[in-house]
Amino acid sequence: MTGVPMDVSVGAELVLDGAEWRVERGEPHAGRVHLVGLDGSRQCVTFRFLAHHPDCLVSSRTDAEGADQGRQPKSLRDLTPGQLTLVKLRFAHLMEASTGFRSGDPLRPEPGEPKPQYDPDTTFLTQRRLAKVAELEALGRMEAKALALDRVGVRTLIRWEIRRRRDGLIGCADDRWLRESGGHPSVTADVREAIHAVRQETRHLSKVSMATKVRLITQYMHERFGTEPEDVPSYPVLRRVWREWFGSGRGRQRNEQATDLVANGGYVLIDRPGKVVALDTTVLPVMVRESVFDEPVKVHLTIALCAYTHSICAFRLTLVSDTSVDVAMLLRDVMLPLPMRDDWGTEMEWPYPGLPAAVVAEFAGHKVAGLPFFEPETVTTDHGSVYRNHHLVQVQEDLGCNILPSRVLRPEDKNCVERAFGSVRSLLFEWLPGYTGVDVADRGADPEGDAVLTIPELEYAIATWIVGTWQRRRLSDYAPHWDPGGDHSPNSLLAAAFSQGGFALEIPSPDLYYKILPEHAVQKIDAHRGVKIRGLWYDGPALLPYQGERSSRGGRRQTAWIIHRDPRDRRTVFFQDPLTHEWHPLRWTGLPPDDVVPAFGDKRVSELLRKVKAAGLQPRTDQELLPQLLGLMHKVNPVDRWATQTTKSQRIEIAREREQARAAAADRPQLPAQPAAAARTPGSNDARRRRREAALDGPLEAPPRLGDEVRRRNLFVLPPAADSSKGEQ
């Protein structure tokens, strides 16, 4: 028995001391099996006894039946409906020969059972089997063949009985029905080479039929190996081989070509929260009311989903479309704990064990809701323009994230977030007023008229639903590998991850907002106007000590000052002091002192500069640009603000600026109020004097001479050298 596997499953046969025994029942928890002999005798032996028995052999019948090892077990689902009917008929005949009853149960006899030749009280098992063989032979040849009962003998009934005890009903199936697949005698090495050559050739061409592929295979074999066309396998054989090796080929040729765009295959093993965070954007299927003209509009929903726990860690609503700054702020939200709302109860508070809510609230500075937060390790997105933006790629690198874009035309690479959109739509959005359906064909009569929610109200509804419902919802199809049959929710998976690997309580500082904004390198700070960013000048008291100076920065941006701008609100930019590392806002020099100008973004600035250039204007200061800007923003003439005097796109653009300004103000950390920069007039001596007084704390003192300083530090002072022209001194 050394090195030979022993089958001790129920129904297997063993040979002990020359006698055959069949395994009747196994007790793996106790390490023993129950054997029954041909004469009906029984014994209970242990696995150790069988392993060390000198005369224990595997039965030849069991060994032959185990020839299909390496294959998955057979199942009734492998049979066609017609084959399943024949198997049930075979089972009925087998039970009648074994027990005398076609159902196999003496308590449920059919009319006329048991028949005299099958009565278990008056006949033996062998007699009943011989009677069954005679009955089947009495059938007509065509009828028996149609019922798959031809050529049934006593040994066939014994073989069916053994397999039935081991495998159940499937043991009565014909071996030819479930023979091992694969392998065609006519597919030689030459045919295999020709098939793969045609496969490689047609993979990048337009889609062709299977008949064309067969002709190409024939041509390849004739020109390479001199094979005659009649010696090439037939069309049905080649079609079946092609289908087994490469699939049905019913997919689109473009999708087949997309697999070649992946340089490296491989998989990412997701074994902890934050290992992979999937980002995606979709049009929200709910109409909302914008806050300026109260018109129904559509917004875009961007979510960040943890691929391990399936938690919706953060989301953003943007009017019209999102930008790289919105996605960057979404990644920042993933790392920040979600504050509790005023009307949320204690059931919405931080619920995870091992880390008390009071500790998290102490670090965060506020009560934290039951939503996970962590630093994402890998970020996977699609190939939308907003996700391929250079700014967003740089932000992900600065945050230490691995960028893992999904494969082209392969939505299954981030199917979790795609499925999450469908779940949120069916569980939440369909219940909200203004729901527009999946597409235009499913849209209601007037979804615009049904819209009543504003964007802040919709944000509140989504946040409440995520914390209160989604995080506690059972994941039926996304159970973890260590408990595939358990009931788990995003909260329970996160709690299990806490107990397995702990939790790193890391909350980024508020300065992260400025660091992920787009950067601009300015070579010099102008003494009169400050710094110029995207066509506008900005100035502030924080620039006074560095006017006219160059930065000590090295590298590619040598001697440049770095200024950060928020594309959603161009009224201010941000400068980090190189000495104190504090962030200071720099106001646009065109703003009035009272600062009553509403927020405007990059698009409005580009429109303003184009208008000024087309008009041939050359403003001396940015204050002369303010009237033109207010005219573009419809803030000068009240008539221009009437809904009937503007187009729908103009109204949406105005509302978008308002929403972007609101989002920028909510994201921006609170800074101490900065005094407005003093008015600068070219050539003004008073302005220069004020700048010098602000930069100096007291009068200047002349530094000591270099020679005196060296002599003071030397321990030994050498005598002065003698002058040869004047003699010894």
XYZ file of C-alpha atoms in Angstrom:
729
model
C 0.000 0.000 0.000
C 3.023 2.286 0.135
C 2.459 5.321 -2.085
C -0.942 4.062 -3.316
C -3.997 6.207 -2.391
C -6.773 4.284 -0.675
C -10.413 5.120 -1.386
C -12.458 4.707 1.809
C -15.568 6.569 0.608
C -18.989 4.993 0.955
C -19.402 2.224 -1.648
C -15.677 1.652 -2.189
C -14.456 -1.963 -1.985
C -11.346 -3.258 -0.198
C -9.657 -6.674 0.005
C -8.601 -7.750 3.532
C -6.825 -11.097 3.860
C -8.228 -12.195 0.515
C -11.863 -11.322 1.358
C -13.797 -8.472 -0.249
C -15.333 -5.800 1.958
C -17.415 -2.764 1.039
C -17.373 0.541 2.923
C -20.871 0.959 4.343
C -20.412 4.060 6.483
C -17.538 6.360 7.296
C -16.755 8.294 10.471
C -13.902 10.647 9.554
C -14.274 12.593 12.814
C -13.548 9.374 14.727
C -11.000 8.038 12.235
C -12.810 4.787 11.411
C -15.048 3.128 8.810
C -17.704 0.404 8.899
C -17.185 -2.493 6.456
C -19.691 -5.065 5.258
C -18.708 -8.377 3.626
C -20.306 -10.331 0.832
C -21.938 -12.644 3.377
C -23.444 -9.712 5.298
C -20.913 -9.732 8.130
C -19.818 -6.299 9.422
C -16.804 -4.914 11.211
C -15.532 -1.493 12.310
C -11.852 -0.686 11.686
C -9.732 2.419 12.015
C -7.778 4.255 9.353
C -4.555 3.344 11.148
C -5.471 -0.364 10.942
C -6.053 -0.172 7.196
C -2.904 1.854 6.564
C -0.639 -0.624 8.388
C -2.400 -3.876 7.417
C 0.052 -6.064 5.467
C -2.681 -7.631 3.316
C -4.974 -4.695 2.519
C -5.544 -3.998 -1.163
C -7.846 -1.789 -3.177
C -10.469 -3.757 -5.099
C -9.867 -3.964 -8.825
C -13.407 -2.768 -9.481
C -12.960 0.312 -7.286
C -9.572 0.990 -8.871
C -11.083 0.780 -12.348
C -13.991 3.018 -11.408
C -11.538 5.559 -10.000
C -9.882 5.991 -13.392
C -11.595 9.372 -13.710
C -9.717 10.876 -10.774
C -8.791 14.471 -11.390
C -12.262 15.283 -12.715
C -14.994 16.994 -10.774
C -17.852 14.761 -9.557
C -20.650 13.974 -11.954
C -23.997 15.617 -11.427
C -27.533 15.221 -12.708
C -27.213 18.679 -14.250
C -24.674 17.221 -16.677
C -27.465 15.196 -18.297
C -29.910 16.372 -20.883
C -33.636 16.180 -20.032
C -33.984 13.045 -22.171
C -31.001 11.366 -20.515
C -32.371 12.250 -17.074
C -35.652 10.506 -17.938
C -33.759 7.383 -18.992
C -31.712 7.433 -15.781
C -34.905 7.552 -13.704
C -36.297 4.605 -15.710
C -33.107 2.632 -15.108
C -33.340 3.446 -11.410
C -36.926 2.147 -11.259
C -35.930 -1.176 -12.867
C -32.902 -1.449 -10.573
C -35.000 -0.837 -7.459
C -37.551 -3.408 -8.581
C -34.799 -5.986 -8.975
C -33.197 -5.065 -5.639
C -36.220 -4.527 -3.383
C -39.232 -5.658 -5.410
C -40.667 -2.128 -5.591
C -39.984 0.383 -8.367
C -39.832 3.270 -5.883
C -37.427 1.356 -3.642
C -39.694 1.890 -0.616
C -41.914 -1.020 0.557
C -44.134 1.508 2.370
C -45.130 3.170 -0.903
C -45.976 0.346 -3.301
C -47.479 1.000 -6.703
C -50.591 -0.908 -7.874
C -49.777 -4.592 -8.365
C -46.469 -4.493 -6.452
C -44.625 -6.561 -5.643
C -44.886 -8.809 -8.681
C -44.509 -12.521 -7.947
C -41.077 -12.789 -9.607
C -39.845 -9.772 -7.562
C -41.436 -10.502 -4.174
C -38.601 -10.176 -1.597
C -40.417 -12.581 0.758
C -40.321 -15.500 -1.705
C -37.297 -14.766 -3.928
C -33.608 -14.116 -3.543
C -31.700 -11.146 -4.931
C -30.069 -13.187 -7.671
C -33.433 -14.616 -8.743
C -34.906 -11.140 -8.968
C -31.978 -9.923 -11.082
C -32.341 -12.866 -13.476
C -36.067 -12.155 -13.727
C -35.338 -8.497 -14.565
C -32.896 -9.514 -17.300
C -35.502 -11.843 -18.782
C -38.116 -9.067 -18.675
C -35.868 -6.625 -20.512
C -34.938 -9.224 -23.125
C -38.652 -9.805 -23.753
C -38.940 -6.193 -24.926
C -38.598 -5.533 -28.585
C -35.143 -4.656 -29.773
C -36.148 -1.190 -30.951
C -38.062 -0.431 -27.745
C -35.188 -1.587 -25.499
C -32.655 0.437 -27.489
C -34.830 3.538 -27.356
C -35.084 3.137 -23.578
C -31.307 2.490 -23.251
C -32.104 -0.892 -21.684
C -30.674 -3.169 -24.349
C -27.749 -5.444 -23.471
C -28.523 -5.321 -19.739
C -27.243 -8.396 -17.873
C -26.787 -9.433 -14.273
C -23.316 -7.866 -14.072
C -24.772 -4.611 -15.412
C -27.371 -4.573 -12.628
C -24.642 -5.244 -10.033
C -22.529 -2.419 -11.453
C -25.512 -0.027 -11.357
C -26.219 -1.006 -7.763
C -22.633 -0.343 -6.656
C -22.549 3.037 -8.358
C -25.972 3.967 -7.024
C -24.824 3.349 -3.459
C -21.750 5.472 -4.022
C -22.999 8.285 -6.268
C -26.777 8.141 -5.977
C -29.083 8.445 -8.964
C -26.264 9.579 -11.282
C -24.672 6.126 -10.841
C -27.282 4.674 -13.181
C -26.174 6.920 -16.059
C -24.395 5.469 -19.072
C -20.634 6.035 -19.066
C -20.807 7.111 -22.707
C -23.041 10.033 -21.766
C -20.473 11.516 -19.387
C -17.243 10.422 -21.009
C -14.184 12.612 -20.523
C -14.178 15.547 -22.910
C -11.262 16.852 -24.905
C -8.980 15.224 -27.341
C -9.642 14.558 -30.984
C -7.636 11.855 -32.765
C -7.683 13.790 -36.043
C -6.148 16.914 -34.449
C -2.446 16.202 -34.922
C 0.486 18.485 -34.214
C 0.272 19.946 -37.729
C -3.425 20.686 -37.353
C -2.813 22.278 -33.969
C -0.152 24.561 -35.424
C -2.432 25.569 -38.283
C -5.337 26.348 -35.932
C -3.196 28.571 -33.699
C -1.662 30.322 -36.726
C -5.107 31.172 -38.111
C -6.243 32.255 -34.662
C -3.326 34.683 -34.388
C -3.913 35.970 -37.911
C -7.658 36.602 -37.568
C -7.442 38.081 -34.082
C -6.587 41.577 -35.365
C -8.659 41.472 -38.558
C -12.326 42.093 -39.066
C -14.590 39.295 -37.937
C -14.904 36.370 -40.381
C -17.048 33.253 -40.412
C -15.959 29.801 -39.292
C -16.055 28.576 -42.876
C -13.415 31.155 -43.807
C -11.286 30.045 -40.873
C -11.511 26.418 -42.035
C -10.356 27.429 -45.534
C -7.431 29.347 -44.015
C -6.487 26.279 -41.940
C -6.604 24.134 -45.074
C -4.456 26.638 -46.985
C -1.888 26.800 -44.171
C -1.541 23.006 -43.980
C -1.297 22.635 -47.760
C 1.429 25.282 -48.158
C 3.425 24.408 -45.039
C 3.125 20.617 -44.817
C 1.903 19.612 -48.263
C -1.302 18.164 -46.817
C -4.024 17.436 -49.309
C -7.420 19.083 -48.642
C -9.156 15.732 -48.188
C -6.722 14.865 -45.360
C -7.621 17.984 -43.334
C -10.194 17.398 -40.546
C -13.755 18.152 -41.536
C -15.622 21.372 -40.857
C -17.626 19.986 -37.856
C -14.432 18.729 -36.193
C -12.552 22.010 -36.664
C -15.572 24.008 -35.559
C -15.884 21.944 -32.380
C -12.149 22.212 -31.624
C -12.174 25.974 -32.216
C -15.162 26.367 -29.912
C -13.517 24.305 -27.146
C -10.206 26.156 -27.364
C -11.233 29.757 -28.039
C -14.921 29.992 -27.139
C -18.003 30.516 -29.234
C -16.682 33.648 -30.924
C -20.008 35.437 -30.633
C -18.472 38.450 -28.923
C -17.577 41.669 -30.652
C -14.229 41.746 -32.428
C -13.376 45.023 -30.707
C -13.678 43.378 -27.291
C -11.446 40.529 -28.431
C -8.791 42.998 -29.553
C -8.946 44.827 -26.211
C -7.263 41.937 -24.417
C -4.019 42.715 -26.244
C -3.917 46.209 -24.735
C -2.982 44.814 -21.333
C 0.798 44.747 -20.976
C 0.850 42.706 -17.800
C -1.880 40.285 -16.794
C -1.980 39.104 -13.203
C -4.390 39.718 -10.400
C -4.545 41.905 -7.333
C -5.295 40.051 -4.113
C -7.592 42.235 -1.993
C -7.168 41.144 1.608
C -7.726 44.282 3.693
C -9.725 47.533 3.662
C -8.201 50.259 1.551
C -6.123 47.845 -0.555
C -8.122 48.833 -3.646
C -10.509 51.792 -3.906
C -12.565 51.996 -7.105
C -13.681 55.387 -8.434
C -16.374 55.999 -11.015
C -18.856 58.655 -12.113
C -22.386 58.307 -13.443
C -25.280 60.592 -14.266
C -27.656 60.617 -11.318
C -31.092 59.309 -12.383
C -32.877 61.910 -10.229
C -33.772 65.448 -11.264
C -32.941 68.115 -8.663
C -33.573 71.843 -8.320
C -30.627 74.206 -8.703
C -30.355 77.023 -6.173
C -30.297 80.079 -8.507
C -33.217 79.809 -10.924
C -34.926 76.817 -9.249
C -34.883 74.838 -12.464
C -34.734 71.015 -12.687
C -31.258 69.839 -13.637
C -29.257 66.621 -13.639
C -26.154 66.120 -11.552
C -23.242 63.680 -11.676
C -22.531 61.248 -8.844
C -18.937 60.193 -8.146
C -18.313 57.512 -5.515
C -15.279 55.846 -3.952
C -15.930 52.182 -3.121
C -13.669 49.967 -1.007
C -13.282 46.731 -2.995
C -12.779 44.627 0.160
C -15.647 45.759 2.399
C -17.821 47.286 -0.405
C -18.193 50.416 1.720
C -19.084 53.657 -0.065
C -16.330 55.638 1.648
C -17.110 58.982 -0.008
C -19.272 60.528 -2.716
C -19.604 63.849 -4.533
C -22.453 65.514 -6.412
C -21.421 67.932 -9.145
C -23.601 69.927 -11.465
C -23.078 69.113 -15.173
C -19.779 67.183 -14.811
C -16.926 66.640 -12.397
C -13.339 67.871 -12.691
C -9.977 66.634 -11.477
C -10.260 68.862 -8.401
C -13.589 67.267 -7.462
C -12.087 63.774 -7.710
C -9.020 64.898 -5.740
C -11.282 66.204 -2.981
C -13.136 62.877 -3.111
C -9.868 61.061 -2.332
C -9.354 63.509 0.510
C -12.816 62.664 1.835
C -11.872 58.968 1.859
C -9.085 59.794 4.323
C -11.211 62.025 6.567
C -13.827 60.793 9.088
C -17.404 61.747 8.271
C -18.866 64.204 10.827
C -22.161 63.415 12.482
C -25.157 65.459 11.337
C -27.245 67.327 13.872
C -30.328 65.107 13.607
C -28.492 61.763 13.422
C -29.023 59.457 16.377
C -26.521 57.410 18.315
C -27.122 54.414 16.020
C -25.342 56.370 13.250
C -22.225 56.980 15.351
C -18.903 55.118 15.023
C -19.867 51.455 15.721
C -16.669 49.479 15.140
C -15.268 47.468 18.071
C -11.701 47.794 19.281
C -11.617 51.566 18.731
C -13.967 53.598 20.974
C -15.931 56.394 19.379
C -14.625 58.853 21.989
C -11.027 58.200 20.901
C -11.856 58.759 17.234
C -13.814 61.903 18.089
C -10.858 63.226 20.092
C -8.504 62.833 17.154
C -11.002 64.145 14.590
C -12.279 67.040 16.676
C -15.937 66.082 16.200
C -18.256 63.110 16.537
C -17.626 60.583 13.775
C -20.315 58.712 11.850
C -20.226 54.979 11.167
C -18.324 55.162 7.871
C -14.753 53.838 7.441
C -11.899 56.166 6.580
C -8.382 55.183 5.590
C -5.566 56.051 3.234
C -6.176 54.294 -0.106
C -3.326 52.069 -1.241
C -4.449 51.420 -4.821
C -6.892 53.486 -6.877
C -8.546 51.919 -9.911
C -10.539 54.002 -12.393
C -11.716 53.858 -15.959
C -10.173 55.810 -18.814
C -12.322 58.930 -18.615
C -10.629 62.256 -19.253
C -11.109 63.406 -15.670
C -9.260 60.346 -14.320
C -6.396 60.624 -16.834
C -5.842 64.260 -15.961
C -2.213 65.065 -15.092
C -3.286 66.894 -11.956
C -5.242 63.931 -10.591
C -2.405 61.514 -11.410
C -0.001 63.790 -9.537
C -2.389 63.950 -6.564
C -2.570 60.166 -6.380
C 1.210 59.938 -6.462
C 1.515 62.563 -3.719
C -0.925 60.596 -1.557
C 1.159 57.453 -2.046
C -1.504 55.577 -4.042
C -0.753 52.965 -6.657
C -2.577 53.867 -9.866
C -4.263 50.812 -11.403
C -6.400 51.833 -14.398
C -8.902 49.270 -15.582
C -8.407 47.536 -18.898
C -9.988 49.084 -21.957
C -13.457 47.678 -22.632
C -13.245 45.493 -19.529
C -15.903 46.697 -17.057
C -15.398 43.565 -14.953
C -12.132 45.069 -13.644
C -14.249 47.349 -11.465
C -17.535 45.497 -11.526
C -18.038 46.142 -7.812
C -18.548 49.868 -8.324
C -20.661 49.288 -11.432
C -22.885 46.934 -9.444
C -23.024 49.440 -6.590
C -24.553 52.046 -8.907
C -27.321 49.612 -9.808
C -27.955 48.730 -6.168
C -28.123 52.369 -5.086
C -30.509 53.100 -7.943
C -32.924 50.301 -6.995
C -32.660 50.788 -3.226
C -32.672 54.589 -2.985
C -33.055 56.605 -6.178
C -36.254 54.869 -7.288
C -37.882 56.060 -4.053
C -36.993 59.731 -4.566
C -39.188 62.258 -6.383
C -37.880 63.193 -9.801
C -36.587 59.703 -10.667
C -35.962 59.512 -14.425
C -35.551 55.747 -14.919
C -32.731 53.814 -16.524
C -33.040 55.441 -19.955
C -35.320 57.690 -21.973
C -37.671 54.838 -22.845
C -38.406 54.229 -19.153
C -38.869 57.903 -18.281
C -42.109 59.136 -16.804
C -44.444 61.762 -18.204
C -42.919 64.750 -16.368
C -39.892 63.938 -14.142
C -38.845 67.610 -14.273
C -42.091 68.646 -12.651
C -41.680 65.965 -9.964
C -38.248 67.272 -8.918
C -38.424 68.915 -5.490
C -35.042 68.157 -3.890
C -32.117 70.555 -4.018
C -28.503 69.437 -4.268
C -27.774 69.935 -0.521
C -30.961 68.031 0.362
C -30.022 65.182 -1.961
C -26.510 65.068 -0.469
C -28.014 64.773 2.984
C -30.384 61.982 1.874
C -27.573 59.976 0.246
C -25.244 60.389 3.257
C -27.983 59.294 5.663
C -28.834 56.272 3.533
C -25.196 55.177 3.179
C -24.467 55.315 6.911
C -27.825 53.968 8.052
C -28.650 51.384 5.360
C -25.844 50.550 2.956
C -23.187 49.957 5.618
C -25.505 47.529 7.433
C -26.894 45.764 4.368
C -26.153 42.054 3.923
C -23.744 41.257 1.105
C -25.265 38.193 -0.535
C -22.799 37.867 -3.438
C -19.642 39.329 -1.909
C -18.890 37.114 1.072
C -15.202 36.915 2.103
C -13.072 33.946 1.142
C -12.650 32.922 4.775
C -16.433 32.688 5.317
C -18.173 32.212 1.964
C -21.491 31.144 3.478
C -21.713 33.743 6.254
C -23.872 36.828 6.517
C -21.711 39.915 6.294
C -22.188 43.623 5.756
C -19.612 46.349 5.029
C -19.574 47.188 8.745
C -19.025 43.584 9.827
C -16.241 43.082 7.293
C -14.494 46.210 8.542
C -14.876 45.050 12.156
C -13.412 41.665 11.207
C -10.490 43.411 9.516
C -9.917 45.402 12.729
C -9.657 42.200 14.751
C -7.373 40.544 12.200
C -4.929 43.299 11.334
C -5.750 46.290 13.523
C -6.545 49.818 12.408
C -4.174 52.716 11.796
C -5.812 55.856 13.168
C -4.296 58.408 10.793
C -6.228 61.598 10.103
C -4.566 64.009 7.646
C -4.079 67.632 8.594
C -6.240 70.405 7.114
C -3.251 71.470 5.003
C -3.972 68.523 2.713
C -6.583 70.688 0.989
C -3.911 73.094 -0.265
C -1.430 70.384 -1.217
C -3.788 68.652 -3.634
C -4.721 71.849 -5.479
C -3.098 72.505 -8.887
C 0.354 74.065 -8.636
C 1.877 76.987 -10.560
C 5.553 77.887 -10.648
C 6.250 81.652 -10.550
C 9.819 82.717 -11.179
C 9.594 86.117 -9.481
C 7.230 88.022 -7.210
C 6.530 91.419 -8.704
C 7.070 94.295 -6.303
C 3.978 96.146 -7.502
C 1.428 93.553 -8.615
C 2.299 90.280 -6.840
C 2.090 87.026 -8.829
C 0.277 86.261 -12.080
C -1.725 83.014 -12.227
C -3.616 82.102 -15.401
C -3.975 85.711 -16.562
C -4.925 87.309 -13.204
C -2.719 89.058 -10.626
C -2.827 88.144 -6.931
C -1.223 89.847 -3.958
C -1.222 89.731 -0.172
C 0.828 90.685 2.894
C 2.473 87.240 2.904
C 4.426 88.171 -0.262
C 5.997 91.351 1.139
C 9.187 89.740 2.554
C 9.867 87.929 -0.743
C 9.304 90.688 -3.303
C 11.945 90.762 -5.979
C 13.635 87.655 -4.568
C 14.029 84.232 -6.042
C 13.187 81.021 -4.275
C 15.901 78.703 -2.973
C 14.109 75.755 -4.570
C 16.261 73.437 -6.658
C 15.570 70.826 -9.277
C 13.456 71.268 -12.371
C 11.611 74.275 -10.911
C 14.740 75.961 -9.671
C 14.335 79.394 -8.028
C 10.544 79.291 -8.581
C 7.790 80.091 -6.094
C 4.914 77.589 -5.930
C 1.376 78.986 -5.845
C -1.730 76.781 -5.510
C -5.062 77.674 -7.077
C -8.579 76.291 -6.698
C -10.151 76.177 -10.194
C -13.620 76.414 -8.637
C -12.993 79.812 -6.968
C -10.498 82.155 -8.629
C -10.957 85.006 -6.191
C -7.996 83.754 -4.141
C -4.911 81.604 -4.543
C -2.752 80.154 -1.769
C 0.902 80.614 -0.876
C 2.895 78.636 1.707
C 5.474 80.642 3.636
C 8.868 78.900 3.284
C 9.892 79.834 6.854
C 6.758 79.157 8.917
C 5.127 76.708 6.434
C 1.811 78.441 7.046
C -0.681 78.860 4.233
C -1.807 82.372 3.275
C -4.560 83.376 0.840
C -3.674 85.875 -1.892
C -6.580 87.990 -3.107
C -7.194 88.925 -6.696
C -6.090 92.507 -7.124
C -9.240 93.294 -9.087
C -11.567 92.655 -6.132
C -13.114 95.665 -4.376
C -12.275 96.193 -0.694
C -15.710 95.072 0.495
C -15.304 91.735 -1.384
C -18.907 91.484 -2.615
C -18.046 89.838 -5.948
C -19.463 86.318 -6.181
C -17.172 83.380 -6.860
C -16.088 82.586 -10.411
C -14.073 79.710 -11.851
C -11.538 78.983 -14.552
C -14.104 78.917 -17.327
C -15.319 82.417 -16.508
C -11.745 83.734 -16.404
C -10.979 82.252 -19.829
C -14.124 83.853 -21.220
C -13.150 87.191 -19.658
C -9.644 87.184 -21.152
C -10.969 86.249 -24.593
C -13.487 89.090 -24.481
C -10.861 91.625 -23.421
C -8.467 90.460 -26.139
C -11.164 90.569 -28.822
C -12.121 94.123 -27.773
C -8.492 95.270 -28.036
C -8.407 96.457 -24.409
C -5.141 96.771 -22.505
C -6.026 97.230 -18.838
C -3.325 98.723 -16.641
C -4.603 96.934 -13.521
C -6.955 94.062 -12.879
C -9.430 96.469 -11.312
C -10.328 97.553 -14.831
C -11.335 93.942 -15.587
C -13.977 93.897 -12.861
C -16.780 95.598 -14.881
C -16.204 93.203 -17.769
C -16.324 90.238 -15.378
C -19.557 91.405 -13.758
C -21.073 91.814 -17.201
C -20.231 88.222 -18.064
C -21.675 87.035 -14.775
C -24.965 88.940 -15.396
C -24.506 91.025 -12.274
C -24.689 94.545 -13.744
C -28.092 94.898 -15.313
C -30.928 93.227 -13.346
C -32.753 92.571 -16.614
C -30.010 90.159 -17.670
C -30.823 88.036 -14.664
C -34.380 87.375 -15.795
C -34.975 83.751 -16.689
C -36.597 84.764 -19.983
C -33.525 86.786 -21.059
C -31.008 83.929 -20.743
C -30.746 80.530 -22.349
C -30.974 77.310 -20.388
C -27.261 76.606 -20.820
C -26.418 80.067 -19.451
C -28.650 79.522 -16.453
C -27.074 76.129 -15.765
C -23.607 77.678 -16.065
C -24.507 80.333 -13.489
C -25.886 77.689 -11.153
C -22.777 75.569 -11.671
C -20.551 78.449 -10.583
C -22.660 78.856 -7.460
C -22.406 75.141 -6.617
C -18.670 75.065 -7.267
C -18.188 78.031 -4.970
C -20.240 76.321 -2.276
C -18.190 73.124 -2.597
C -14.911 75.067 -2.516
C -15.967 76.940 0.607
C -16.965 73.682 2.309
C -13.645 72.017 1.446
C -11.449 74.952 2.427
C -10.191 74.934 6.038
C -10.787 78.050 8.072
C -7.846 80.469 8.083
C -7.388 83.628 10.149
C -8.628 86.743 8.432
C -5.959 88.471 6.364
C -5.934 92.265 5.904
C -6.392 93.502 2.400
C -3.225 94.363 0.509
C -2.359 98.031 0.372
C -3.049 99.804 -2.873
C 0.077 99.879 -5.018
C 0.837 102.800 -7.258
C 3.855 102.513 -9.534
C 6.642 104.782 -8.249
C 5.012 105.432 -4.866
C 7.731 106.006 -2.230
C 5.194 105.601 0.605
C 4.336 102.086 -0.571
C 8.024 101.150 -0.686
C 8.603 102.609 2.765
C 5.692 100.620 4.223
C 7.058 97.441 2.707
C 10.496 98.072 4.199
C 9.039 98.846 7.623
C 6.946 95.654 7.520
C 9.999 93.581 6.623
C 12.355 95.068 9.296
C 11.990 94.839 13.066
C 14.731 97.379 13.885
C 17.671 99.363 12.472
C 20.246 97.570 10.388
C 23.586 96.720 12.006
C 26.757 96.347 9.976
C 28.313 92.878 10.231
C 31.890 92.557 11.653
C 34.819 92.490 9.285
C 35.843 89.046 8.125
C 39.473 89.481 9.262
C 38.497 90.497 12.796
C 36.151 87.547 13.120
C 38.887 85.087 12.048
C 41.430 86.516 14.505
C 38.918 86.368 17.313
C 38.271 82.673 16.741
C 41.988 81.664 16.422
C 43.705 80.446 19.587
C 47.172 81.561 18.448
C 47.724 84.902 16.754
C 50.820 84.994 14.554
C 53.069 88.149 14.525
C 52.776 90.334 11.462
C 55.196 89.613 8.638
C 58.243 91.961 8.314
C 58.314 94.460 5.491
C 61.601 94.110 3.587
C 61.366 97.599 2.194
C 60.992 99.339 5.586
C 63.059 97.036 7.768
C 62.101 95.370 10.991
C 59.128 96.922 12.760
